[in-house]
mmCIF file of C-alpha atoms in Angstrom:
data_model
loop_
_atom_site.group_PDB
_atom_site.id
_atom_site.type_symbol
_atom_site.label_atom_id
_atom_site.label_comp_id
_atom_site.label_asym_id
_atom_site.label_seq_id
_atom_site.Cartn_x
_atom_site.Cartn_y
_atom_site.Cartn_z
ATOM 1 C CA UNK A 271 47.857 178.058 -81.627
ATOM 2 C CA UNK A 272 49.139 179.437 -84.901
ATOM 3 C CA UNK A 273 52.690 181.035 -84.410
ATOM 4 C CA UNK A 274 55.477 182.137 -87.414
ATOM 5 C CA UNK A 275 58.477 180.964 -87.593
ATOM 6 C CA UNK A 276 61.181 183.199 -88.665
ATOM 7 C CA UNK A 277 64.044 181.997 -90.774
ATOM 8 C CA UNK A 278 66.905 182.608 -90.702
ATOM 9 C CA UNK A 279 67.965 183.457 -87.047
ATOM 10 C CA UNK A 280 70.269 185.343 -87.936
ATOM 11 C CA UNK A 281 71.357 187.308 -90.441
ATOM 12 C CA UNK A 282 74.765 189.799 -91.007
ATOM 13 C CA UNK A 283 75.274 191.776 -94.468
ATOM 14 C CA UNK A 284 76.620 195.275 -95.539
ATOM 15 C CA UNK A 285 75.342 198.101 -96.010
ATOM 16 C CA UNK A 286 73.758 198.739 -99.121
ATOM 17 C CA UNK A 287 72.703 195.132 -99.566
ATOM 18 C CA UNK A 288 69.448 193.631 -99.190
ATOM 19 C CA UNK A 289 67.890 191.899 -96.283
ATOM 20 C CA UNK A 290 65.380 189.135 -96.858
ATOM 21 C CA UNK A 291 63.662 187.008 -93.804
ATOM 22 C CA UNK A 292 60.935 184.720 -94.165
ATOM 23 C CA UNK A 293 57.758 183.403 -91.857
ATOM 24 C CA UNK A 294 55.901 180.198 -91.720
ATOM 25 C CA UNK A 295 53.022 179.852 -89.982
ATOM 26 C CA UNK A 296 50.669 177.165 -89.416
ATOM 27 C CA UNK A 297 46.959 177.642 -89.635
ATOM 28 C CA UNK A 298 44.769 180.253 -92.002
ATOM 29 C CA UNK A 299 45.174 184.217 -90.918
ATOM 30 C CA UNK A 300 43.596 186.771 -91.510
ATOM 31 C CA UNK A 301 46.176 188.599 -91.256
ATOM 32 C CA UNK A 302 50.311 188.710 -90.948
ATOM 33 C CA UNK A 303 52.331 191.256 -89.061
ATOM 34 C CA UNK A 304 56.169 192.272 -88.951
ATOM 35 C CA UNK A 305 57.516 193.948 -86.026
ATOM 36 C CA UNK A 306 60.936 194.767 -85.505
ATOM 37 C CA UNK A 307 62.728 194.953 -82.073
ATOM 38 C CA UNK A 308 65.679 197.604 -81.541
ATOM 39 C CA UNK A 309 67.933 195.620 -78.506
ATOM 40 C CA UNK A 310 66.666 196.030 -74.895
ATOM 41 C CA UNK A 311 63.403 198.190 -76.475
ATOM 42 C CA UNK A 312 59.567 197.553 -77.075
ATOM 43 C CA UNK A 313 58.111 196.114 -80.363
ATOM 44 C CA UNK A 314 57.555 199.025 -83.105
ATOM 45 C CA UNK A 315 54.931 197.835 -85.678
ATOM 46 C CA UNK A 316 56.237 197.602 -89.589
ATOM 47 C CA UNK A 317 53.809 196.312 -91.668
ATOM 48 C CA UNK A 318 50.599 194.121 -91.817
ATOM 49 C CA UNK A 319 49.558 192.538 -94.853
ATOM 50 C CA UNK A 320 45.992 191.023 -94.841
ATOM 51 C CA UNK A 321 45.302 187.353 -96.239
ATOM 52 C CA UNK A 322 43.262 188.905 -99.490
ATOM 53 C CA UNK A 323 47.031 190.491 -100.191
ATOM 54 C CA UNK A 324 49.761 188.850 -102.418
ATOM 55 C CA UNK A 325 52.427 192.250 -101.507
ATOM 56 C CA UNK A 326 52.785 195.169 -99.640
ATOM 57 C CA UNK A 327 55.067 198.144 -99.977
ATOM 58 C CA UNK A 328 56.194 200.573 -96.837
ATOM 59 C CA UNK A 329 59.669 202.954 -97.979
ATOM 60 C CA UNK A 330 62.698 200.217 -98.031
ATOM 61 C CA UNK A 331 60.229 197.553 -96.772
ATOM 62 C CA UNK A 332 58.419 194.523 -98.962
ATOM 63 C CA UNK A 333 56.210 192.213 -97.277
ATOM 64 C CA UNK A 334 55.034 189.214 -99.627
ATOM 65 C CA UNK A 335 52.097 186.852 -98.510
ATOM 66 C CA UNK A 336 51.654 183.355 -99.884
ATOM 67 C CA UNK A 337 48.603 182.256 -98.155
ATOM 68 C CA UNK A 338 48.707 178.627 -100.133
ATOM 69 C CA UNK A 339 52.476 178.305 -98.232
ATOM 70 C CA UNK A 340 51.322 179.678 -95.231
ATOM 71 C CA UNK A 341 54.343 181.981 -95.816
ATOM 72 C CA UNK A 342 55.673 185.386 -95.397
ATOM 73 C CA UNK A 343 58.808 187.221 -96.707
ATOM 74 C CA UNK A 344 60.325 190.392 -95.178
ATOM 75 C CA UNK A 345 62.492 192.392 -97.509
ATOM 76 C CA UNK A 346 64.724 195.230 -96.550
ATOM 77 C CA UNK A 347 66.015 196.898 -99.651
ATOM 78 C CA UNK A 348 69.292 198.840 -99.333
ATOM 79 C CA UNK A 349 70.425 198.087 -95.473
ATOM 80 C CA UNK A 350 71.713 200.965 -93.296
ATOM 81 C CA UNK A 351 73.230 200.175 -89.861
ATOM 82 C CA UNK A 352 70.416 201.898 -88.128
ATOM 83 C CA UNK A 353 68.485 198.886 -89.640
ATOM 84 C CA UNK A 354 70.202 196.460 -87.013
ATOM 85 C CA UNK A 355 67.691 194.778 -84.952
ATOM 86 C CA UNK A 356 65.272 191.720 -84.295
ATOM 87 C CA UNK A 357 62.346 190.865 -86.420
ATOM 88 C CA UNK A 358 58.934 189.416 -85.386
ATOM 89 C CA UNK A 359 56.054 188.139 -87.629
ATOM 90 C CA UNK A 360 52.334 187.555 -85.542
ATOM 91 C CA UNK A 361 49.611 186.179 -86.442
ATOM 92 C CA UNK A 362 46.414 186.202 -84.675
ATOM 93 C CA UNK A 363 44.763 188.887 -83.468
ATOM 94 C CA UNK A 364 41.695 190.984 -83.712
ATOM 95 C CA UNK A 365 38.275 190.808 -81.741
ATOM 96 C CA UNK A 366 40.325 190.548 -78.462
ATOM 97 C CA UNK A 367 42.500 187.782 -79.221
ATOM 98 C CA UNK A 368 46.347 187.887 -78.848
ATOM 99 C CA UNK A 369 49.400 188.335 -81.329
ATOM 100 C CA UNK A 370 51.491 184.931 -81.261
ATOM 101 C CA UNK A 371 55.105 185.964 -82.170
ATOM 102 C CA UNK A 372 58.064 183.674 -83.966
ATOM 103 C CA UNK A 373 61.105 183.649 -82.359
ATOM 104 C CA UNK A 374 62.393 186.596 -84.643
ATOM 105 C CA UNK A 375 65.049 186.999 -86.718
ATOM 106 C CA UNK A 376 68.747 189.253 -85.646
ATOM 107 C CA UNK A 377 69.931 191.304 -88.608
ATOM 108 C CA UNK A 378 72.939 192.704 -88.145
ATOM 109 C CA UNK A 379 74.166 195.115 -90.639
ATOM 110 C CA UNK A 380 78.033 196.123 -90.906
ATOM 111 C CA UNK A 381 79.224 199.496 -92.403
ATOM 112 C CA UNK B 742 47.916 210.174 -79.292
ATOM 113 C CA UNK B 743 47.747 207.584 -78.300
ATOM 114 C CA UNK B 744 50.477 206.228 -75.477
ATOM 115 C CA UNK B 745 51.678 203.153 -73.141
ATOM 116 C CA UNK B 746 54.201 203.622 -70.587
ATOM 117 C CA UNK B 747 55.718 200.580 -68.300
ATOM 118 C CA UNK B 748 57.705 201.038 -65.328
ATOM 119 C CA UNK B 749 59.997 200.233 -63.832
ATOM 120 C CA UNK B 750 61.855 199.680 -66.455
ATOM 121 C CA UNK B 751 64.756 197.482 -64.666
ATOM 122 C CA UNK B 752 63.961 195.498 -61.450
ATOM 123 C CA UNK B 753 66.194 193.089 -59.178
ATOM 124 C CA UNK B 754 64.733 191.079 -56.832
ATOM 125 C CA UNK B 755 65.757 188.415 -54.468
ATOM 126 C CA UNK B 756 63.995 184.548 -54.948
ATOM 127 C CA UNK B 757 60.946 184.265 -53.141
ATOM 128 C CA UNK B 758 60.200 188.169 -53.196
ATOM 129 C CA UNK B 759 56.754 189.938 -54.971
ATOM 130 C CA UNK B 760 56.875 191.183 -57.862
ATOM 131 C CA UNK B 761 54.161 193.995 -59.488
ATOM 132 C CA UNK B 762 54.979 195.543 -63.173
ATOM 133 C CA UNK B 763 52.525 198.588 -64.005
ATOM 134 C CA UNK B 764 51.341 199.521 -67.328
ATOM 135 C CA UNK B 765 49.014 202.359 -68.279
ATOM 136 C CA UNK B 766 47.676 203.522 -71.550
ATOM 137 C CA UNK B 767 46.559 206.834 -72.627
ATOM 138 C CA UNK B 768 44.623 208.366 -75.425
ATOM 139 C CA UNK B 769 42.377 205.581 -76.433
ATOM 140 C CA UNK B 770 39.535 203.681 -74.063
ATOM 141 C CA UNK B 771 38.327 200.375 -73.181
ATOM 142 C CA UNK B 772 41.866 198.907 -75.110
ATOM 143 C CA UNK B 773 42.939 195.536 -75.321
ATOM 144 C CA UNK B 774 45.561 194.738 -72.968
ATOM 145 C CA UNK B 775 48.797 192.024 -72.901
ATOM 146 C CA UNK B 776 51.826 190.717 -70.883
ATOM 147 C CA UNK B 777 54.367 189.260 -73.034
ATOM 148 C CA UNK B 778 57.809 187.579 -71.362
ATOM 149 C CA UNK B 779 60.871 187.686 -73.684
ATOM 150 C CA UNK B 780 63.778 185.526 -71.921
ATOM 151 C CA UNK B 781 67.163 186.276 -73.454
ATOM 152 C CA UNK B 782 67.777 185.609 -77.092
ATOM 153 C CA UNK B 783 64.301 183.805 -77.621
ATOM 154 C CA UNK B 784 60.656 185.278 -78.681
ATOM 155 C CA UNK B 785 57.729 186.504 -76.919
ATOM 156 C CA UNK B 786 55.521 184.537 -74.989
ATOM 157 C CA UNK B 787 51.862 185.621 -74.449
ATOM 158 C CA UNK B 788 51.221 185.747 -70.655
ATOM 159 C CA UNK B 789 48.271 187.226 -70.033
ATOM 160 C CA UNK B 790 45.687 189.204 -72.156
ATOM 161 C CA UNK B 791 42.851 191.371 -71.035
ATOM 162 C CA UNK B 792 39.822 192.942 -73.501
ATOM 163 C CA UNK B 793 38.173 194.400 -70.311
ATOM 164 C CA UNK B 794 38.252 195.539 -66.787
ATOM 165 C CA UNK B 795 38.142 192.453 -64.660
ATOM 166 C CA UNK B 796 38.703 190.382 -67.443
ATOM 167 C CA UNK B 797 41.934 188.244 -67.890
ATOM 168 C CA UNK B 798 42.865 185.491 -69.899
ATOM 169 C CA UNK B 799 45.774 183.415 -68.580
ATOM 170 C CA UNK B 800 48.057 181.548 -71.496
ATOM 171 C CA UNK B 801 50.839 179.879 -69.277
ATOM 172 C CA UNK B 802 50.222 178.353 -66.350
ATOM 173 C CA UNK B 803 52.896 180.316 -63.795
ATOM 174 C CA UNK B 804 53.022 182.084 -60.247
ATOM 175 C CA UNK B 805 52.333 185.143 -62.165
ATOM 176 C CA UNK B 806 49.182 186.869 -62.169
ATOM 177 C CA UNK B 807 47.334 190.350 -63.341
ATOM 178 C CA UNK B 808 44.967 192.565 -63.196
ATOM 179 C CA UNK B 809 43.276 195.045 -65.163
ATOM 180 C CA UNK B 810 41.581 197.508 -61.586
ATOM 181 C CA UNK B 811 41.017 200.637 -64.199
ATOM 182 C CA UNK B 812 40.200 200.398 -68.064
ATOM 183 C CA UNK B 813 43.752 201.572 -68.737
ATOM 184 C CA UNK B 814 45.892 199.972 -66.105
ATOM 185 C CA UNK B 815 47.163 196.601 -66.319
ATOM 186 C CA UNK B 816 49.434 195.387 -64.009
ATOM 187 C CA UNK B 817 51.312 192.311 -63.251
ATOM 188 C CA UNK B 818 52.357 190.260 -60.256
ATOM 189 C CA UNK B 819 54.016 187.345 -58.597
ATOM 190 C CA UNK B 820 53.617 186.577 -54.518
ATOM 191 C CA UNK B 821 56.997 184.669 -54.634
ATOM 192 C CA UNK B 822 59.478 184.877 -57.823
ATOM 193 C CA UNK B 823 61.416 182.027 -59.262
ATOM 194 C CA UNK B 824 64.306 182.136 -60.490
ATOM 195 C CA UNK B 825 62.730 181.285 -63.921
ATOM 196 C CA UNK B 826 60.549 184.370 -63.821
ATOM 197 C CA UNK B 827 63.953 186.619 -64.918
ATOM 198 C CA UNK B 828 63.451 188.165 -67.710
ATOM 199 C CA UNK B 829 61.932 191.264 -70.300
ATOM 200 C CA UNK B 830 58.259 192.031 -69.842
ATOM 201 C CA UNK B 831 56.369 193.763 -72.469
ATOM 202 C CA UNK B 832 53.278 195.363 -71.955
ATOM 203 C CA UNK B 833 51.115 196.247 -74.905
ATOM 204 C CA UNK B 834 47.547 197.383 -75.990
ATOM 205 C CA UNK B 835 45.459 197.244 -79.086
ATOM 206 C CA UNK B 836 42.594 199.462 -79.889
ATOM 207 C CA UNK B 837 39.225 197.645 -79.469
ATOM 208 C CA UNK B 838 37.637 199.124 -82.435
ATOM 209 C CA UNK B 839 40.771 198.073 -84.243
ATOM 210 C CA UNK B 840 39.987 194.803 -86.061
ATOM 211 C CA UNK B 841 43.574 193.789 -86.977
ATOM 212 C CA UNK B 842 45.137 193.286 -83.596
ATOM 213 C CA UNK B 843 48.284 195.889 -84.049
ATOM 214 C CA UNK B 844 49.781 196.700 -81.022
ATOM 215 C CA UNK B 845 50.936 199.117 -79.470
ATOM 216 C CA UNK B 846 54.181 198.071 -77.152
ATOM 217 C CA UNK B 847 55.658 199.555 -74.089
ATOM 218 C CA UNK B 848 59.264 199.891 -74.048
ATOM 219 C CA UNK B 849 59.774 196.672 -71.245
ATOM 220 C CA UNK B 850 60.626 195.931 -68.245
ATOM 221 C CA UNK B 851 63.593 194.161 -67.683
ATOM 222 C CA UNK B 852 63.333 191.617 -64.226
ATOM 223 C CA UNK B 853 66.833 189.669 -62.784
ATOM 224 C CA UNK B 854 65.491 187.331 -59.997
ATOM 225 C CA UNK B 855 69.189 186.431 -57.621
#
């Protein structure tokens, strides 16, 4: 089934500095999706950026789509400590099939 | 708008005891309904996912089980839990006339099995 793969595990910066995660997934989409998970909460939905996309813009977020990698980037400009959390890419989806999530990545971010 | 809500949101049970997680959504009909698991530290595995009343699809074979008895109600259940079946469960919906397969997530329920 296809399924990202977030990279790295775990991440820790400042505040003020940029956040970058990556996905890999395995088989064509039609589209990608990042979620982010505050601890002991639900999912919240970021961002989806659809497979005729190359980049996607939402406030401090940049999503980036390289369809010929199978690859995703997640980019969180200018960190703030409320930005600590766990983030998801899925794929799948649409006309009743599921979301496969990665494994997520941790950010931590340090004031 | 358009709302989930999951309860209860923390749960202890004793081995070999039922289980049954409720989810209901409101604001939206005929949605497309999941159970996710999330054991500590790791991602979410796909349970169970329902695009109609009556109408489950099973991902991992388990002692779980669920049911969809009302187009917005989705619930979730064990006869005897494992130890294995600790845990965070997710319930979430998508909108059927929503082609992209957001969702929409509850905000868990977290299961210890002693």
């Amino acid at each position: 089934s296809q399924q990202g793969e977030e990279d790295p595990q775990a991440l820790s910066i400042q505040e003020g500095e940029n956040a970058t995660m990556n996905c890999s997934y395995k088989t064509s989409i039609n589209n990608l999706q990042w979620y982010r998970q505050n601890s002991g909460r639900g999912l919240v939905h970021l961002i989806l950026i659809r497979s005729n996309e190359r980049e996607k813009h939402s406030g401090r977020l940049r999503v980036t789509l390289d369809t010929s990698k199978k690859s995703s980037s997640l980019l969180i400009t200018a960190s703030r400590a409320a930005d600590t959390a766990s983030y998801f890419c899925a794929t799948g989806g649409g006309g009743g099939t599921a979301l496969i999530f990665g494994k997520g990545t941790t950010l931590s971010v340090s004031s | 708008s358009q709302t989930i809500h999951q309860w209860p949101a923390t749960l202890v049970q004793p081995v070999g005891s039922p289980l049954s997680l409720e989810c209901t959504v409101e604001g939206t009909s005929n949605p497309n309904l999941y159970w996710y698991r999330q054991a500590a530290g790791r991602g979410l595995q796909l349970l169970f996912y329902s695009v109609g009343i009556g109408q489950i699809s099973s991902e991992v074979p388990q002692n779980l089980s669920a049911s969809r008895p009302q187009d917005r109600q989705f619930i979730l259940s064990s006869k005897k839990l494992l130890l294995s079946d600790s845990g965070f469960y997710l319930c979430a919906f998508s909108t059927s006339g929503m082609n992209t397969g957001e969702l929409f997530f509850g905000e868990g329920s977290r299961l210890t099995v002693l």
